[in-house]
Amino acid sequence: MPSHRPLALGVLLLAGSAASAAPEQVHYALIVASNTGTEPSQAPLRYADDDGARYYELFAPRSREVVLLSVLDPDTQALHPGLAAKTRPPTRAALMDALARLNGRMAEDRAKGAVPVLSFVFVGHGKRGAAGEGSVSLLDGPLTRTELYSRVLAPSKASFLQLIVDACDSYFFVHSRGALPVGPAYADAVKGLLGNRELERFPQVGVVLSTSSEQESHEWSAIRSGVFSHMVRSALSGAGDVNGDGKVDYAELRAFVAAASQGIDDVRGQSRVYIQPPALDRTFALTNLADAASLGYLLVPTGVAGRLWVEDARGIRVVELHKERERPLVVSLPVRRGYYLRANGREASFSITRASEVVDAGGLRWSDSSVAARGAVEDALRFKLFSVPFGPRFYRGYMASLGVTPPSDEADALLVP
């Protein structure tokens, strides 16, 4: 039987929730997920709507309000019952209406002395136009770089805005996210979408971009998701927390993605991400596990190591990681669900029935896995993706390779049981 521990026991990574005199952070999320491109040459995506639904589930317990603009296909609606009724189509009008409402709420928060934080997520097609301006695809046309700055960033009332764009994640395997337009590399299009000099005008904005040098972006049918978005959600669920403070900042996310994709030796799968924290606070956390009192937690203790992933009763892979042995790790999970913790060939079932419940993975009963691999492509991804352990050792080495000193020496912080 799983061992259930009080949240306070050995999980001081959540001590950040006891923030003293710091102003309250109020979180919002606006998620735009579209399978449809604006160009005839762009094949429809299969899983952008699934990614939108999963980002919704990630941010909902942590946010005062979450808006999802997407058209969920029948399979996605079956996996997420009731969610379609909460969505609107990803059109320009719906986007502007959502921004106006959220800006009104965030202005009220600021007037009360709170710190509103907006996570703006886009999943779908991206392209570079003939004039060199980058854009992403809404259902009824492109959203250009100019509009991004003039209609999203400039009017925003958020004290911090986290921009996550998964429009061209060039990783490995199985279904392409649609052919890129002929022309310069998409990385250049990203520079057109977010020019550094223009971004300097918005020191409150942090960016997480899935980019590539010359390739298409990809989805993986086994997880019904874009690979980059899967990495991001895994990290923000707690798998990217290096120092056990319950938070995942931009440096930790960047290192986590680098570790997760490092084992892929095909040049098409090598990481070309662009992750930059807000200049206003380079240690600002994308997520804080302590922010959501409605979540439960899985504690993966010291001594447990290797590639692990958590699937829920729907068969959705919600978190994936490759853990170093020396330090414990905590990931957050929605409550009132059954789960499987899986490793290669092995699995252990558990459930989280109430908020703040902690399940100790060290006390789970393991058995042979009932899920078989799906062939050569699945085997390749299974062995190469998340094949490099992530933790303080990788983090230190990775940051040193970039010539970067970790913010506040975070890799040296200790998790005290």
Coordinates of C-alpha atoms in Angstrom, one line a residue:
M1 CA 0.0 0.0 0.0
P2 CA 1.2 3.5 -0.7
S3 CA 2.5 5.5 2.3
H4 CA 0.7 8.8 2.9
R5 CA 2.6 11.5 4.8
P6 CA 1.4 14.8 6.1
L7 CA 2.4 17.6 3.7
A8 CA 4.7 19.2 6.2
L9 CA 6.8 16.1 6.7
G10 CA 9.9 16.2 4.6
V11 CA 8.4 18.5 2.0
L12 CA 9.9 21.8 3.0
L13 CA 10.1 22.6 -0.6
L14 CA 6.6 24.0 0.0
A15 CA 7.9 26.4 2.7
G16 CA 7.9 29.1 0.0
S17 CA 4.1 29.3 0.6
A18 CA 4.8 30.8 4.0
A19 CA 5.9 34.0 2.2
S20 CA 6.1 36.6 4.9
A21 CA 5.4 40.2 3.9
A22 CA 5.6 39.6 0.2
P23 CA 2.6 40.9 -1.8
E24 CA 0.2 38.2 -2.8
Q25 CA 0.6 36.8 -6.3
V26 CA -2.6 36.3 -8.2
H27 CA -2.3 34.0 -11.2
Y28 CA -4.3 33.9 -14.5
A29 CA -3.8 31.9 -17.7
L30 CA -4.9 32.5 -21.2
I31 CA -4.4 29.4 -23.5
V32 CA -4.8 29.5 -27.3
A33 CA -4.6 26.1 -29.0
S34 CA -5.4 25.7 -32.6
N35 CA -4.9 22.7 -34.9
T36 CA -5.6 24.9 -38.0
G37 CA -3.0 26.8 -39.9
T38 CA -3.5 29.9 -42.0
E39 CA -1.7 28.5 -45.0
P40 CA -2.9 25.8 -47.4
S41 CA 0.6 24.2 -47.1
Q42 CA 0.2 23.8 -43.3
A43 CA -1.3 20.3 -42.6
P44 CA -3.7 20.3 -39.7
L45 CA -2.2 19.4 -36.3
R46 CA -3.5 16.5 -34.4
Y47 CA -2.8 17.4 -30.8
A48 CA -2.6 21.1 -30.3
D49 CA -6.1 20.9 -28.8
D50 CA -4.9 18.1 -26.4
D51 CA -2.0 20.4 -25.4
G52 CA -4.4 23.2 -24.8
A53 CA -6.6 21.0 -22.6
R54 CA -3.6 19.8 -20.6
Y55 CA -2.3 23.3 -20.1
Y56 CA -5.8 24.2 -18.8
E57 CA -5.6 21.3 -16.3
L58 CA -2.1 22.4 -15.2
F59 CA -2.9 26.0 -14.6
A60 CA -6.5 25.8 -13.3
P61 CA -5.7 24.7 -9.7
R62 CA -3.0 27.4 -9.5
S63 CA -5.0 30.3 -11.0
R64 CA -7.9 32.6 -10.2
E65 CA -9.1 32.3 -13.8
V66 CA -8.1 30.3 -16.8
V67 CA -9.4 30.9 -20.3
L68 CA -9.0 28.3 -23.1
L69 CA -9.6 29.3 -26.7
S70 CA -9.7 26.1 -28.8
V71 CA -11.9 23.7 -30.7
L72 CA -11.6 20.3 -29.1
D73 CA -12.0 17.3 -31.4
P74 CA -14.2 14.4 -30.3
D75 CA -11.3 12.3 -28.8
T76 CA -10.1 15.3 -26.8
Q77 CA -13.6 16.0 -25.5
A78 CA -14.0 12.4 -24.5
L79 CA -10.7 12.6 -22.4
H80 CA -11.7 15.9 -20.9
P81 CA -15.5 15.7 -20.2
G82 CA -17.2 19.1 -19.7
L83 CA -14.2 21.1 -20.9
A84 CA -15.6 22.0 -24.3
A85 CA -18.4 23.9 -22.6
K86 CA -15.8 26.2 -21.0
T87 CA -14.0 26.9 -24.3
R88 CA -14.4 29.5 -27.0
P89 CA -13.0 29.3 -30.6
P90 CA -9.5 30.6 -31.0
T91 CA -10.6 33.7 -33.0
R92 CA -9.2 37.2 -32.9
A93 CA -12.5 38.5 -31.3
A94 CA -12.4 35.9 -28.6
L95 CA -8.8 36.6 -27.9
M96 CA -9.3 40.3 -27.5
D97 CA -12.4 39.8 -25.3
A98 CA -10.5 37.5 -23.0
L99 CA -7.5 39.9 -22.8
A100 CA -9.9 42.8 -22.0
R101 CA -11.6 40.9 -19.2
L102 CA -8.4 39.6 -17.7
N103 CA -6.8 43.0 -17.9
G104 CA -9.7 44.4 -16.0
R105 CA -9.3 41.9 -13.2
M106 CA -5.6 42.4 -13.0
A107 CA -6.0 46.1 -12.8
E108 CA -8.2 45.6 -9.8
D109 CA -5.6 43.3 -8.2
R110 CA -2.9 45.9 -8.6
A111 CA -5.1 48.5 -7.1
K112 CA -5.4 46.3 -4.0
G113 CA -1.6 45.8 -3.8
A114 CA -1.5 42.3 -5.2
V115 CA 0.9 41.1 -8.0
P116 CA -1.1 39.7 -10.9
V117 CA 0.7 37.1 -13.1
L118 CA -0.5 36.2 -16.5
S119 CA 0.6 33.0 -18.3
F120 CA -0.1 33.4 -22.0
V121 CA 0.2 30.1 -23.9
F122 CA 0.0 29.5 -27.6
V123 CA 0.1 26.0 -29.2
G124 CA -0.3 25.7 -32.9
H125 CA 1.2 26.8 -36.2
G126 CA 3.8 29.5 -36.7
K127 CA 5.2 31.0 -39.9
R128 CA 7.3 33.9 -41.2
G129 CA 5.7 36.1 -43.8
A130 CA 7.3 37.5 -47.0
A131 CA 8.2 40.7 -45.3
G132 CA 10.0 38.8 -42.5
E133 CA 7.4 39.3 -39.8
G134 CA 6.6 36.3 -37.6
S135 CA 3.0 35.2 -36.8
V136 CA 1.0 32.4 -35.3
S137 CA -2.3 31.1 -36.5
L138 CA -5.6 31.8 -35.0
L139 CA -8.7 30.2 -36.5
D140 CA -9.6 33.2 -38.6
G141 CA -6.2 34.5 -39.5
P142 CA -2.7 35.2 -38.2
L143 CA -1.7 37.0 -35.1
T144 CA 1.4 39.0 -36.1
R145 CA 4.4 40.1 -34.1
T146 CA 3.2 43.7 -34.4
E147 CA -0.1 42.7 -32.9
L148 CA 1.6 40.7 -30.2
Y149 CA 3.3 43.8 -29.0
S150 CA 0.5 46.3 -29.6
R151 CA -2.5 44.2 -28.5
V152 CA -1.1 41.7 -26.0
L153 CA 2.0 43.0 -24.3
A154 CA 1.7 46.8 -24.3
P155 CA -1.9 46.9 -22.8
S156 CA -1.3 44.2 -20.3
K157 CA -2.0 44.9 -16.6
A158 CA 0.0 42.0 -15.5
S159 CA 2.9 42.7 -13.1
F160 CA 4.6 39.7 -14.8
L161 CA 3.6 38.1 -18.1
Q162 CA 4.9 34.6 -19.0
L163 CA 4.7 33.9 -22.7
I164 CA 4.9 30.2 -23.7
V165 CA 4.8 29.6 -27.4
D166 CA 4.9 26.0 -28.8
A167 CA 4.6 26.7 -32.5
C168 CA 7.6 24.9 -33.8
D169 CA 9.1 22.4 -31.4
S170 CA 11.6 20.5 -33.6
Y171 CA 12.0 17.3 -31.6
F172 CA 11.9 13.7 -32.5
F173 CA 9.2 11.4 -33.9
V174 CA 6.1 10.6 -34.9
H175 CA 3.7 13.2 -36.4
S176 CA 5.0 16.5 -37.7
R177 CA 3.3 19.6 -36.5
G178 CA 2.8 20.7 -40.1
A179 CA 5.3 21.7 -42.8
L180 CA 7.1 24.9 -42.3
P181 CA 6.9 27.5 -45.1
V182 CA 9.8 27.5 -47.6
G183 CA 12.3 30.2 -46.6
P184 CA 14.6 31.1 -43.7
A185 CA 14.9 29.0 -40.6
Y186 CA 12.0 29.2 -38.1
A187 CA 14.5 30.4 -35.5
D188 CA 14.8 33.5 -37.6
A189 CA 11.0 33.8 -37.6
V190 CA 11.1 33.7 -33.8
K191 CA 13.5 36.5 -33.8
G192 CA 11.0 38.3 -36.0
L193 CA 8.2 37.4 -33.6
L194 CA 10.1 38.5 -30.5
G195 CA 12.9 40.9 -31.4
N196 CA 15.3 41.3 -28.4
R197 CA 15.4 45.1 -28.7
E198 CA 11.6 45.3 -28.6
L199 CA 11.4 42.8 -25.8
E200 CA 13.6 45.1 -23.7
R201 CA 10.7 47.5 -23.5
F202 CA 8.8 44.9 -21.5
P203 CA 11.0 43.9 -18.5
Q204 CA 8.1 42.2 -16.9
V205 CA 7.8 39.6 -19.7
G206 CA 9.5 36.2 -19.6
V207 CA 9.5 34.0 -22.7
V208 CA 9.5 30.2 -23.3
L209 CA 9.7 29.4 -27.0
S210 CA 10.0 26.1 -28.7
T211 CA 12.1 26.8 -31.8
S212 CA 14.2 24.9 -34.3
S213 CA 17.0 25.8 -36.6
E214 CA 15.6 24.3 -39.9
Q215 CA 13.1 21.7 -39.0
E216 CA 9.4 21.1 -38.5
S217 CA 7.8 20.7 -35.1
H218 CA 6.6 17.4 -34.0
E219 CA 3.9 15.6 -32.0
W220 CA 4.1 12.2 -30.4
S221 CA 1.0 10.0 -30.7
A222 CA 1.8 7.9 -27.7
I223 CA 1.3 10.9 -25.4
R224 CA -1.2 12.8 -27.7
S225 CA 1.0 15.9 -27.3
G226 CA 3.7 18.0 -28.7
V227 CA 7.0 16.9 -27.1
F228 CA 8.1 20.3 -26.1
S229 CA 4.8 21.1 -24.3
H230 CA 5.1 17.7 -22.6
M231 CA 8.5 18.7 -21.3
V232 CA 7.3 22.1 -20.1
R233 CA 4.3 20.7 -18.2
S234 CA 6.4 18.0 -16.6
A235 CA 8.9 20.6 -15.4
L236 CA 6.2 23.0 -14.1
S237 CA 4.5 20.1 -12.2
G238 CA 7.7 20.0 -10.1
A239 CA 10.0 17.7 -12.1
G240 CA 12.2 20.8 -12.9
D241 CA 12.7 21.8 -9.3
V242 CA 16.4 21.4 -8.7
N243 CA 16.8 22.9 -5.3
G244 CA 13.7 21.6 -3.6
D245 CA 12.2 25.1 -2.9
G246 CA 8.9 24.1 -4.6
K247 CA 9.4 26.6 -7.4
V248 CA 10.6 26.2 -11.0
D249 CA 12.3 29.2 -12.5
Y250 CA 13.4 29.9 -16.1
A251 CA 16.9 28.6 -15.5
E252 CA 15.6 25.3 -14.1
L253 CA 13.2 24.9 -17.0
R254 CA 15.9 25.5 -19.5
A255 CA 18.2 22.9 -17.9
F256 CA 15.3 20.4 -17.6
V257 CA 14.5 20.6 -21.3
A258 CA 18.2 20.3 -22.2
A259 CA 18.5 17.2 -20.1
A260 CA 15.2 15.7 -21.4
S261 CA 16.3 16.1 -25.0
Q262 CA 20.0 15.5 -24.7
G263 CA 19.9 11.8 -25.4
I264 CA 18.4 12.3 -28.8
D265 CA 21.4 12.1 -31.1
D266 CA 19.5 12.8 -34.4
V267 CA 20.2 16.5 -35.3
R268 CA 16.4 17.0 -35.8
G269 CA 15.8 16.3 -32.2
Q270 CA 18.4 18.5 -30.7
S271 CA 17.1 21.3 -28.4
R272 CA 16.9 24.7 -29.9
V273 CA 14.7 26.3 -27.3
Y274 CA 14.7 30.0 -26.4
I275 CA 14.0 30.6 -22.7
Q276 CA 14.5 34.0 -21.1
P277 CA 13.3 35.2 -17.7
P278 CA 11.8 38.6 -17.2
A279 CA 14.5 41.3 -16.9
L280 CA 12.6 42.8 -13.9
D281 CA 13.3 39.6 -11.9
R282 CA 15.6 37.0 -13.4
T283 CA 14.8 34.6 -10.5
F284 CA 11.0 34.8 -11.0
A285 CA 9.4 31.4 -10.8
L286 CA 7.1 30.2 -13.6
T287 CA 5.3 28.0 -11.0
N288 CA 5.2 27.5 -7.3
L289 CA 3.9 24.1 -6.0
A290 CA 2.7 25.8 -2.8
D291 CA 0.4 28.2 -4.6
A292 CA -2.4 25.6 -5.1
A293 CA -4.0 24.3 -1.9
S294 CA -6.2 22.0 -4.1
L295 CA -3.4 19.8 -5.4
G296 CA -1.9 16.6 -4.1
Y297 CA 1.7 15.5 -4.3
L298 CA 3.8 12.5 -5.2
L299 CA 7.1 12.3 -3.2
V300 CA 9.9 10.5 -5.0
P301 CA 12.4 9.9 -2.3
T302 CA 16.2 9.8 -2.2
G303 CA 17.4 6.5 -3.5
V304 CA 14.7 6.2 -6.2
A305 CA 16.3 7.0 -9.6
G306 CA 15.8 6.6 -13.3
R307 CA 13.3 7.5 -15.9
L308 CA 9.8 7.7 -14.5
W309 CA 6.4 8.9 -15.7
V310 CA 3.0 9.3 -14.2
E311 CA -0.2 8.4 -16.1
D312 CA -3.7 9.1 -14.8
A313 CA -6.6 6.7 -15.1
R314 CA -7.5 8.2 -18.5
G315 CA -4.1 7.0 -19.9
I316 CA -2.8 10.6 -20.1
R317 CA 0.9 10.9 -19.3
V318 CA 0.9 14.0 -17.0
V319 CA 4.5 14.1 -15.8
E320 CA 7.8 12.6 -17.0
L321 CA 11.3 12.8 -15.7
H322 CA 14.7 11.1 -15.2
K323 CA 15.6 11.5 -11.6
E324 CA 19.1 11.6 -10.1
R325 CA 19.4 9.4 -7.0
E326 CA 20.8 11.8 -4.4
R327 CA 17.9 14.2 -3.8
P328 CA 14.1 13.7 -3.2
L329 CA 11.6 15.2 -5.6
V330 CA 8.0 16.3 -5.3
V331 CA 5.5 16.6 -8.2
S332 CA 2.0 18.1 -7.9
L333 CA -1.0 16.2 -9.3
P334 CA -4.8 16.9 -9.4
V335 CA -6.8 15.3 -6.7
R336 CA -9.6 12.7 -6.8
R337 CA -7.8 10.7 -9.5
G338 CA -6.2 7.3 -9.9
Y339 CA -2.6 7.2 -11.2
Y340 CA 0.1 4.8 -12.3
L341 CA 3.8 5.5 -11.6
R342 CA 5.7 3.8 -14.4
A343 CA 9.3 2.9 -15.3
N344 CA 10.5 0.7 -18.1
G345 CA 8.6 -2.5 -17.7
R346 CA 7.3 -1.8 -14.2
E347 CA 4.3 0.1 -12.7
A348 CA 2.7 1.0 -9.4
S349 CA -0.8 2.3 -8.9
F350 CA -1.8 4.9 -6.4
S351 CA -4.5 7.5 -6.0
I352 CA -4.7 11.0 -4.6
T353 CA -8.1 11.5 -2.8
R354 CA -7.8 14.9 -1.1
A355 CA -6.0 18.2 -1.3
S356 CA -2.5 18.4 0.2
E357 CA -2.2 14.6 0.4
V358 CA 1.3 13.3 -0.2
V359 CA 1.9 9.8 -1.6
D360 CA 5.4 8.4 -0.9
A361 CA 6.6 6.6 -4.0
G362 CA 9.0 4.7 -1.8
G363 CA 6.1 2.8 -0.3
L364 CA 4.4 1.8 -3.5
R365 CA 4.0 -1.8 -4.6
W366 CA 5.5 -2.4 -8.0
S367 CA 4.5 -5.0 -10.6
D368 CA 5.3 -5.9 -14.2
S369 CA 3.8 -3.2 -16.5
S370 CA 0.6 -4.0 -18.3
V371 CA 1.4 -1.5 -21.1
A372 CA 3.5 -2.8 -24.0
A373 CA 5.8 -0.7 -26.2
R374 CA 4.2 0.1 -29.6
G375 CA 7.1 -0.7 -32.0
A376 CA 10.4 0.6 -33.2
V377 CA 9.5 4.2 -33.2
E378 CA 8.1 4.1 -29.7
D379 CA 11.2 2.1 -28.5
A380 CA 13.5 4.8 -29.9
L381 CA 11.7 7.6 -28.2
R382 CA 11.3 5.6 -25.0
F383 CA 15.1 5.0 -24.8
K384 CA 16.3 8.4 -26.0
L385 CA 13.9 11.0 -24.7
F386 CA 14.4 11.6 -20.9
S387 CA 17.5 9.3 -21.1
V388 CA 19.7 11.8 -19.2
P389 CA 19.2 12.1 -15.4
F390 CA 18.2 15.6 -14.3
G391 CA 19.1 17.0 -10.9
P392 CA 21.7 19.2 -9.2
R393 CA 24.7 17.6 -10.9
F394 CA 23.3 18.0 -14.4
Y395 CA 22.1 21.5 -13.5
R396 CA 25.5 22.7 -12.3
G397 CA 27.2 21.3 -15.3
Y398 CA 24.7 22.7 -17.8
M399 CA 24.8 26.2 -16.3
A400 CA 28.6 26.1 -16.3
S401 CA 28.6 25.1 -20.0
L402 CA 26.6 28.3 -20.6
G403 CA 28.9 30.4 -18.5
V404 CA 26.0 31.2 -16.2
T405 CA 26.0 31.4 -12.4
P406 CA 22.7 29.9 -11.1
P407 CA 20.4 32.5 -9.6
S408 CA 21.1 32.8 -5.8
D409 CA 23.3 29.6 -6.0
E410 CA 20.0 27.7 -6.1
A411 CA 21.7 24.4 -7.0
D412 CA 23.4 24.4 -3.7
A413 CA 20.3 24.9 -1.6
L414 CA 19.3 21.9 0.5
L415 CA 16.0 20.2 1.0
V416 CA 15.9 19.4 4.7
P417 CA 13.6 16.5 5.7

